[in-house]
């Protein structure tokens, strides 16, 4: 019987959430990366940094940080640019749009805030690194 309070069960749930949301956002970022040439001059510039820099920052968050989420490395740190990107999308880029348009950014933001609060769980590189730090660099049974 599955015990929802079991740390391994929670870690499996966090793994599925991290990998799932990471892969979904990665698709958005790769589309921007592949269309960089066409989008660079017309990408929204919601905070006044210029279209190209705004696009580069969005790609960095959506591709780079999503990859960190997927492998569970620097997870809490990786959620910050992703959450910031979704805050800008939700409140600035789509601020005047109907809820149906804003909803996806809101859902991504909710997941990133949740992962920032919970961390990546035991099935992550963060957990392995933390175990090595606690043991003075020697592999522990827990981190293997």
PDB file of C-alpha atoms in Angstrom:
ATOM      1  CA  UNK A   1       0.000   0.000   0.000  1.00  0.00           C
ATOM      2  CA  UNK A   2       1.287   3.453  -0.926  1.00  0.00           C
ATOM      3  CA  UNK A   3       1.894   5.705   2.051  1.00  0.00           C
ATOM      4  CA  UNK A   4       1.680   9.342   0.898  1.00  0.00           C
ATOM      5  CA  UNK A   5       3.730  10.429   3.889  1.00  0.00           C
ATOM      6  CA  UNK A   6       6.579   8.147   2.858  1.00  0.00           C
ATOM      7  CA  UNK A   7       9.648  10.189   1.862  1.00  0.00           C
ATOM      8  CA  UNK A   8      10.345   7.943  -1.139  1.00  0.00           C
ATOM      9  CA  UNK A   9       6.797   8.364  -2.428  1.00  0.00           C
ATOM     10  CA  UNK A  10       7.079  12.127  -2.078  1.00  0.00           C
ATOM     11  CA  UNK A  11      10.428  12.058  -3.885  1.00  0.00           C
ATOM     12  CA  UNK A  12       8.937  10.034  -6.739  1.00  0.00           C
ATOM     13  CA  UNK A  13       6.146  12.606  -7.016  1.00  0.00           C
ATOM     14  CA  UNK A  14       8.660  15.451  -7.045  1.00  0.00           C
ATOM     15  CA  UNK A  15      10.737  13.629  -9.677  1.00  0.00           C
ATOM     16  CA  UNK A  16       7.689  13.224 -11.927  1.00  0.00           C
ATOM     17  CA  UNK A  17       6.739  16.873 -11.390  1.00  0.00           C
ATOM     18  CA  UNK A  18      10.279  18.176 -12.035  1.00  0.00           C
ATOM     19  CA  UNK A  19      10.871  16.071 -15.136  1.00  0.00           C
ATOM     20  CA  UNK A  20       7.376  16.655 -16.495  1.00  0.00           C
ATOM     21  CA  UNK A  21       7.317  20.430 -16.053  1.00  0.00           C
ATOM     22  CA  UNK A  22      10.944  20.662 -17.176  1.00  0.00           C
ATOM     23  CA  UNK A  23      10.215  18.811 -20.415  1.00  0.00           C
ATOM     24  CA  UNK A  24       7.063  20.825 -21.095  1.00  0.00           C
ATOM     25  CA  UNK A  25       8.860  24.155 -20.638  1.00  0.00           C
ATOM     26  CA  UNK A  26      11.891  22.896 -22.563  1.00  0.00           C
ATOM     27  CA  UNK A  27       9.657  22.554 -25.629  1.00  0.00           C
ATOM     28  CA  UNK A  28       8.750  26.259 -25.361  1.00  0.00           C
ATOM     29  CA  UNK A  29      12.393  27.251 -25.003  1.00  0.00           C
ATOM     30  CA  UNK A  30      13.617  25.081 -27.884  1.00  0.00           C
ATOM     31  CA  UNK A  31      10.966  26.607 -30.147  1.00  0.00           C
ATOM     32  CA  UNK A  32      12.301  30.056 -29.253  1.00  0.00           C
ATOM     33  CA  UNK A  33      15.889  28.902 -29.772  1.00  0.00           C
ATOM     34  CA  UNK A  34      15.083  27.393 -33.190  1.00  0.00           C
ATOM     35  CA  UNK A  35      13.201  30.523 -34.230  1.00  0.00           C
ATOM     36  CA  UNK A  36      15.710  32.974 -32.787  1.00  0.00           C
ATOM     37  CA  UNK A  37      16.507  34.624 -36.133  1.00  0.00           C
ATOM     38  CA  UNK A  38      12.865  35.274 -36.926  1.00  0.00           C
ATOM     39  CA  UNK A  39      11.894  36.308 -33.387  1.00  0.00           C
ATOM     40  CA  UNK A  40      14.909  38.390 -32.293  1.00  0.00           C
ATOM     41  CA  UNK A  41      13.645  41.738 -33.544  1.00  0.00           C
ATOM     42  CA  UNK A  42       9.961  41.253 -32.720  1.00  0.00           C
ATOM     43  CA  UNK A  43      10.061  39.383 -29.385  1.00  0.00           C
ATOM     44  CA  UNK A  44       8.162  41.244 -26.647  1.00  0.00           C
ATOM     45  CA  UNK A  45      10.338  43.578 -24.564  1.00  0.00           C
ATOM     46  CA  UNK A  46       8.207  43.802 -21.421  1.00  0.00           C
ATOM     47  CA  UNK A  47      10.846  45.180 -19.054  1.00  0.00           C
ATOM     48  CA  UNK A  48      12.782  47.444 -21.418  1.00  0.00           C
ATOM     49  CA  UNK A  49      15.904  45.371 -22.074  1.00  0.00           C
ATOM     50  CA  UNK A  50      15.458  45.099 -25.823  1.00  0.00           C
ATOM     51  CA  UNK A  51      13.849  42.334 -27.864  1.00  0.00           C
ATOM     52  CA  UNK A  52      17.030  40.304 -28.410  1.00  0.00           C
ATOM     53  CA  UNK A  53      18.124  40.340 -24.768  1.00  0.00           C
ATOM     54  CA  UNK A  54      14.588  39.545 -23.620  1.00  0.00           C
ATOM     55  CA  UNK A  55      14.537  36.572 -25.987  1.00  0.00           C
ATOM     56  CA  UNK A  56      17.972  35.387 -24.839  1.00  0.00           C
ATOM     57  CA  UNK A  57      16.857  35.598 -21.208  1.00  0.00           C
ATOM     58  CA  UNK A  58      13.648  33.699 -21.927  1.00  0.00           C
ATOM     59  CA  UNK A  59      15.606  30.988 -23.771  1.00  0.00           C
ATOM     60  CA  UNK A  60      18.138  30.805 -20.941  1.00  0.00           C
ATOM     61  CA  UNK A  61      15.395  30.248 -18.399  1.00  0.00           C
ATOM     62  CA  UNK A  62      13.221  27.966 -20.505  1.00  0.00           C
ATOM     63  CA  UNK A  63      16.055  25.781 -21.827  1.00  0.00           C
ATOM     64  CA  UNK A  64      18.876  26.066 -19.310  1.00  0.00           C
ATOM     65  CA  UNK A  65      16.864  26.133 -16.113  1.00  0.00           C
ATOM     66  CA  UNK A  66      14.483  23.458 -17.380  1.00  0.00           C
ATOM     67  CA  UNK A  67      17.466  21.148 -17.927  1.00  0.00           C
ATOM     68  CA  UNK A  68      18.588  21.830 -14.345  1.00  0.00           C
ATOM     69  CA  UNK A  69      15.077  20.973 -13.123  1.00  0.00           C
ATOM     70  CA  UNK A  70      15.005  17.741 -15.092  1.00  0.00           C
ATOM     71  CA  UNK A  71      18.263  16.490 -13.574  1.00  0.00           C
ATOM     72  CA  UNK A  72      17.527  17.994 -10.181  1.00  0.00           C
ATOM     73  CA  UNK A  73      20.651  20.142  -9.928  1.00  0.00           C
ATOM     74  CA  UNK A  74      20.467  23.583  -8.299  1.00  0.00           C
ATOM     75  CA  UNK A  75      16.727  23.025  -8.362  1.00  0.00           C
ATOM     76  CA  UNK A  76      15.627  25.840  -6.095  1.00  0.00           C
ATOM     77  CA  UNK A  77      17.936  28.281  -7.835  1.00  0.00           C
ATOM     78  CA  UNK A  78      16.718  27.127 -11.271  1.00  0.00           C
ATOM     79  CA  UNK A  79      13.111  27.873 -10.334  1.00  0.00           C
ATOM     80  CA  UNK A  80      13.872  31.577  -9.817  1.00  0.00           C
ATOM     81  CA  UNK A  81      14.449  32.607 -13.481  1.00  0.00           C
ATOM     82  CA  UNK A  82      11.588  30.347 -14.540  1.00  0.00           C
ATOM     83  CA  UNK A  83       9.222  31.893 -11.998  1.00  0.00           C
ATOM     84  CA  UNK A  84      10.367  35.400 -12.976  1.00  0.00           C
ATOM     85  CA  UNK A  85       9.720  34.599 -16.644  1.00  0.00           C
ATOM     86  CA  UNK A  86       6.216  33.381 -15.792  1.00  0.00           C
ATOM     87  CA  UNK A  87       5.507  36.450 -13.620  1.00  0.00           C
ATOM     88  CA  UNK A  88       6.460  38.692 -16.539  1.00  0.00           C
ATOM     89  CA  UNK A  89       4.371  36.589 -18.946  1.00  0.00           C
ATOM     90  CA  UNK A  90       1.382  36.517 -16.597  1.00  0.00           C
ATOM     91  CA  UNK A  91       1.287  40.115 -15.396  1.00  0.00           C
ATOM     92  CA  UNK A  92       3.083  42.119 -18.099  1.00  0.00           C
ATOM     93  CA  UNK A  93       3.045  40.394 -21.500  1.00  0.00           C
ATOM     94  CA  UNK A  94      -0.455  38.927 -21.039  1.00  0.00           C
ATOM     95  CA  UNK A  95      -1.644  41.318 -18.337  1.00  0.00           C
ATOM     96  CA  UNK A  96      -4.548  42.671 -20.384  1.00  0.00           C
ATOM     97  CA  UNK A  97      -5.408  39.310 -21.959  1.00  0.00           C
ATOM     98  CA  UNK A  98      -8.328  37.128 -20.846  1.00  0.00           C
ATOM     99  CA  UNK A  99      -7.693  34.456 -18.206  1.00  0.00           C
ATOM    100  CA  UNK A 100      -7.694  31.710 -20.844  1.00  0.00           C
ATOM    101  CA  UNK A 101      -4.490  33.207 -22.305  1.00  0.00           C
ATOM    102  CA  UNK A 102      -2.842  33.805 -18.894  1.00  0.00           C
ATOM    103  CA  UNK A 103      -3.756  30.468 -17.355  1.00  0.00           C
ATOM    104  CA  UNK A 104      -0.764  28.491 -18.676  1.00  0.00           C
ATOM    105  CA  UNK A 105       1.755  30.989 -17.273  1.00  0.00           C
ATOM    106  CA  UNK A 106      -0.102  30.915 -13.944  1.00  0.00           C
ATOM    107  CA  UNK A 107       0.048  27.115 -13.803  1.00  0.00           C
ATOM    108  CA  UNK A 108       3.773  27.050 -14.594  1.00  0.00           C
ATOM    109  CA  UNK A 109       4.355  29.721 -11.936  1.00  0.00           C
ATOM    110  CA  UNK A 110       2.457  27.661  -9.364  1.00  0.00           C
ATOM    111  CA  UNK A 111       4.647  24.632 -10.053  1.00  0.00           C
ATOM    112  CA  UNK A 112       7.889  26.646  -9.887  1.00  0.00           C
ATOM    113  CA  UNK A 113       6.900  28.227  -6.572  1.00  0.00           C
ATOM    114  CA  UNK A 114       5.985  24.776  -5.232  1.00  0.00           C
ATOM    115  CA  UNK A 115       9.333  23.299  -6.310  1.00  0.00           C
ATOM    116  CA  UNK A 116      11.178  26.257  -4.788  1.00  0.00           C
ATOM    117  CA  UNK A 117       9.401  25.556  -1.504  1.00  0.00           C
ATOM    118  CA  UNK A 118       9.803  21.763  -1.477  1.00  0.00           C
ATOM    119  CA  UNK A 119      13.118  21.274  -3.214  1.00  0.00           C
ATOM    120  CA  UNK A 120      13.778  18.437  -5.644  1.00  0.00           C
ATOM    121  CA  UNK A 121      13.341  15.415  -3.386  1.00  0.00           C
ATOM    122  CA  UNK A 122      15.720  12.512  -2.838  1.00  0.00           C
ATOM    123  CA  UNK A 123      15.849  11.444  -6.479  1.00  0.00           C
ATOM    124  CA  UNK A 124      18.000  14.333  -7.660  1.00  0.00           C
ATOM    125  CA  UNK A 125      21.576  15.415  -8.138  1.00  0.00           C
ATOM    126  CA  UNK A 126      20.987  18.005  -5.407  1.00  0.00           C
ATOM    127  CA  UNK A 127      20.418  15.135  -2.959  1.00  0.00           C
ATOM    128  CA  UNK A 128      23.585  13.352  -4.105  1.00  0.00           C
ATOM    129  CA  UNK A 129      25.666  16.530  -3.832  1.00  0.00           C
ATOM    130  CA  UNK A 130      24.248  17.324  -0.381  1.00  0.00           C
ATOM    131  CA  UNK A 131      25.100  13.785   0.764  1.00  0.00           C
ATOM    132  CA  UNK A 132      28.679  14.158  -0.417  1.00  0.00           C
ATOM    133  CA  UNK A 133      29.027  17.526   1.288  1.00  0.00           C
ATOM    134  CA  UNK A 134      27.699  16.083   4.570  1.00  0.00           C
ATOM    135  CA  UNK A 135      30.133  13.179   4.364  1.00  0.00           C
ATOM    136  CA  UNK A 136      33.145  15.318   3.526  1.00  0.00           C
ATOM    137  CA  UNK A 137      33.248  14.234  -0.135  1.00  0.00           C
ATOM    138  CA  UNK A 138      33.086  10.505   0.516  1.00  0.00           C
ATOM    139  CA  UNK A 139      30.177   8.671  -1.085  1.00  0.00           C
ATOM    140  CA  UNK A 140      27.587   7.610   1.440  1.00  0.00           C
ATOM    141  CA  UNK A 141      25.168   4.714   1.221  1.00  0.00           C
ATOM    142  CA  UNK A 142      22.364   7.244   0.958  1.00  0.00           C
ATOM    143  CA  UNK A 143      23.919   9.132  -1.989  1.00  0.00           C
ATOM    144  CA  UNK A 144      24.739   6.053  -4.093  1.00  0.00           C
TER     145      UNK A 144
END
